[in-house]
mmCIF file of C-alpha atoms in Angstrom:
data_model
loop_
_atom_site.group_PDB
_atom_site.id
_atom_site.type_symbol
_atom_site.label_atom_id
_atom_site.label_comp_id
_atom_site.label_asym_id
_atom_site.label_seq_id
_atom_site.Cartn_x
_atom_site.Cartn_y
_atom_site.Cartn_z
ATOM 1 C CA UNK A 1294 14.985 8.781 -19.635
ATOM 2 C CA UNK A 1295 14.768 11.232 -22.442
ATOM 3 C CA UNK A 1296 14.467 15.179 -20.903
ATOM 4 C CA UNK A 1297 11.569 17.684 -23.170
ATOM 5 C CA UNK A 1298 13.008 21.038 -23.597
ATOM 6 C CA UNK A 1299 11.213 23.501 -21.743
ATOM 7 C CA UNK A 1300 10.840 27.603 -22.193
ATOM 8 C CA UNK A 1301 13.341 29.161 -19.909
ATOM 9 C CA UNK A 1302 14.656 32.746 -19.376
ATOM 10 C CA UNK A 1303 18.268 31.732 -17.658
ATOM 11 C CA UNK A 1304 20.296 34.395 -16.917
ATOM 12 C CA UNK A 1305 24.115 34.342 -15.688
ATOM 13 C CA UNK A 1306 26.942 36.344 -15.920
ATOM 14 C CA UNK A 1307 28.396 36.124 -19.538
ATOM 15 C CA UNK A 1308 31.738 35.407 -17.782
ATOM 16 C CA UNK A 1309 33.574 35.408 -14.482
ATOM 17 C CA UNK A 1310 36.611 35.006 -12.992
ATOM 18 C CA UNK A 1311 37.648 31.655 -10.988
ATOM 19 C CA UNK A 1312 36.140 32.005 -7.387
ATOM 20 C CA UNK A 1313 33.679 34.178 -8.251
ATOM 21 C CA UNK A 1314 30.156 33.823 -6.680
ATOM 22 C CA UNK A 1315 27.487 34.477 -9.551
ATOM 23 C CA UNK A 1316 24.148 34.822 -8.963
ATOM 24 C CA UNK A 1317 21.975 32.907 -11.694
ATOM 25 C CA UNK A 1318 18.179 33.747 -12.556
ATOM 26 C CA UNK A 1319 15.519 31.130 -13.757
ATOM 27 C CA UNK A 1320 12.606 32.412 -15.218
ATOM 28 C CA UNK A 1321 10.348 28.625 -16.603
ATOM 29 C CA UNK A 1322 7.681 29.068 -18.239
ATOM 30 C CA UNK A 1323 5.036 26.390 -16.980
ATOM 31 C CA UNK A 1324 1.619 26.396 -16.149
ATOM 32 C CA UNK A 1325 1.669 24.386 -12.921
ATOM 33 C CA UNK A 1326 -1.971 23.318 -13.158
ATOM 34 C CA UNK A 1327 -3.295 22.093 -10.162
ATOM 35 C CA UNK A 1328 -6.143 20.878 -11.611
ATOM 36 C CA UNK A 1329 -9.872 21.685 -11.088
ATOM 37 C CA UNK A 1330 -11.760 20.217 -8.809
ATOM 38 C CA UNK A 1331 -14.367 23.443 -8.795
ATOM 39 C CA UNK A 1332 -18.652 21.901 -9.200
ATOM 40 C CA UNK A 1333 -19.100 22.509 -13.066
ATOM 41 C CA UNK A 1334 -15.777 23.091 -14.401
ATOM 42 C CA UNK A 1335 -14.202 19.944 -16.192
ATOM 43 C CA UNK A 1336 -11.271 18.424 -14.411
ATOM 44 C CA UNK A 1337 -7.777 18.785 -16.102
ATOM 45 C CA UNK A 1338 -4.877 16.521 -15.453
ATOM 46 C CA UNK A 1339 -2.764 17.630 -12.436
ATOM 47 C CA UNK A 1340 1.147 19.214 -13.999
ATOM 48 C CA UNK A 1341 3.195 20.311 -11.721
ATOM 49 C CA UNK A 1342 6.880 20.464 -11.583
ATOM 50 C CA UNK A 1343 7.908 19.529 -8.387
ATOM 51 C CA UNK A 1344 11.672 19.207 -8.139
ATOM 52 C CA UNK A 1345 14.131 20.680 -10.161
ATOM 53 C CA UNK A 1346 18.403 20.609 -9.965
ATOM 54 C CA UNK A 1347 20.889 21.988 -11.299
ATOM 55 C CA UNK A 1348 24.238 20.806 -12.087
ATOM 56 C CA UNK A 1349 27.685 22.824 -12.727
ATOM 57 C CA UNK A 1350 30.231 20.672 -14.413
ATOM 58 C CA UNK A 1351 28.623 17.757 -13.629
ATOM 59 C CA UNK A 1352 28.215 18.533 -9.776
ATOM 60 C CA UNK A 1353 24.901 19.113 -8.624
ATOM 61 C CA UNK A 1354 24.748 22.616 -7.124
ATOM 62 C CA UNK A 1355 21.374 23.964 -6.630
ATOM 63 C CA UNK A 1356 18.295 21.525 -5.882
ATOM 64 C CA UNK A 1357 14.582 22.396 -4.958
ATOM 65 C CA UNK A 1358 11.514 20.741 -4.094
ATOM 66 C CA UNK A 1359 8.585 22.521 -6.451
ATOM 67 C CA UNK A 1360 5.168 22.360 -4.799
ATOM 68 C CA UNK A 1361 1.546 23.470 -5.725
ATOM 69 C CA UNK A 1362 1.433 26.395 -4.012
ATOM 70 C CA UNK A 1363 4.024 28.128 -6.160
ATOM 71 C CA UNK A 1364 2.424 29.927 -8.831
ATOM 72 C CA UNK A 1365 2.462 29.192 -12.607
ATOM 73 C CA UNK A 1366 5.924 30.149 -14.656
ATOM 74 C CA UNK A 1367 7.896 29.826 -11.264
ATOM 75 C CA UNK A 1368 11.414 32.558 -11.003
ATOM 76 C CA UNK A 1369 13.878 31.265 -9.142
ATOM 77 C CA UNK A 1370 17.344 32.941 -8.156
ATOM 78 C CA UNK A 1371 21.058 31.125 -6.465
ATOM 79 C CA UNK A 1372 24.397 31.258 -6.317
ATOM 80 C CA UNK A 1373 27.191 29.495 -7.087
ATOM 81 C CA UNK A 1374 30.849 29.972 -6.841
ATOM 82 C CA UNK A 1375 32.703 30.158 -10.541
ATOM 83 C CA UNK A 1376 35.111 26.902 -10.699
ATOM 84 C CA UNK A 1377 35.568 26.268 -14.352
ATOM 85 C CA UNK A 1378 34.253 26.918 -17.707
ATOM 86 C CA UNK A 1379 31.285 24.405 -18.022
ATOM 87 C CA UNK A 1380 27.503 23.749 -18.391
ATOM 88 C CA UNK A 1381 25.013 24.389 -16.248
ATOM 89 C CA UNK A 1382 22.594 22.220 -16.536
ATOM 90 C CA UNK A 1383 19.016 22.357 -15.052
ATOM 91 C CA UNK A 1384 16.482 19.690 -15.104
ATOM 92 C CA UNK A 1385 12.725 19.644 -14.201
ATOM 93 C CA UNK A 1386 10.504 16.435 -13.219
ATOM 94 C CA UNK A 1387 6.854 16.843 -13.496
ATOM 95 C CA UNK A 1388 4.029 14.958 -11.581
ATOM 96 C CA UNK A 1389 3.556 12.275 -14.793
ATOM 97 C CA UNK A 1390 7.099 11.475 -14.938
ATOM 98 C CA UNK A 1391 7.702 14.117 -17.412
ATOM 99 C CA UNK A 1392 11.475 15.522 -17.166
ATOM 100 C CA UNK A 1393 12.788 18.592 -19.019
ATOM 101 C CA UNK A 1394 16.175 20.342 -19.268
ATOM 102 C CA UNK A 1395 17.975 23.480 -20.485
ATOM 103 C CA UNK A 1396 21.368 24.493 -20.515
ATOM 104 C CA UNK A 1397 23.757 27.487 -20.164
ATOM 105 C CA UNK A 1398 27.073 27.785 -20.174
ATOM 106 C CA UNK A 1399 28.863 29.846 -17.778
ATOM 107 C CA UNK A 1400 32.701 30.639 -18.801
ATOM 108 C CA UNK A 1401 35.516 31.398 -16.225
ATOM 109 C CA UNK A 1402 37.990 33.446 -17.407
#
């Protein structure tokens, strides 16, 4: 399955030392249309992100269930604890099937 790249503010530490806990910050930008289903106004198709994960050297860390109640460019803040110099990596599915990612890296010095 090939991921879309999606807008994302990410924001982490720009380094930290090995067993630190850093806190990281997702801002996504994403409309999360729920669609309308108002008398008079045309129907859109429903796009919602409703799970996204996030892996840290290749072990998932951080995963959420998305829902419509959240409201359009969802924020989004964890922690996890500094192991090694490596990728974070944070991936989106959309109702659709549509999957995006983004990356950051996160170095431990």
């Amino acid at each position: 399955m090939q991921a879309t790249p999606i807008t994302a503010r990410i924001t982490l530490p720009p380094s930290a030392r090995r067993g630190e806990v850093v806190t990281v910050r997702v801002l996504v930008r994403h409309p999360m249309e729920r669609a309308v289903d108002a008398p008079g106004l045309t129907p859109v198709p429903r796009k919602i992100l409703h799970t996204l994960r996030v892996t840290y050297a290749g072990e998932e860390v951080f995963r959420m269930t998305l829902s419509p109640g959240i409201a359009a460019n969802p924020y989004l803040e964890f922690t996890t604890v500094a192991t090694e110099t490596g990728d974070l990596v944070f991936t989106w599915e959309e109702d659709g099937g549509t999957v995006y990612q983004r990356e950051a890296r996160l170095v431990v010095a």
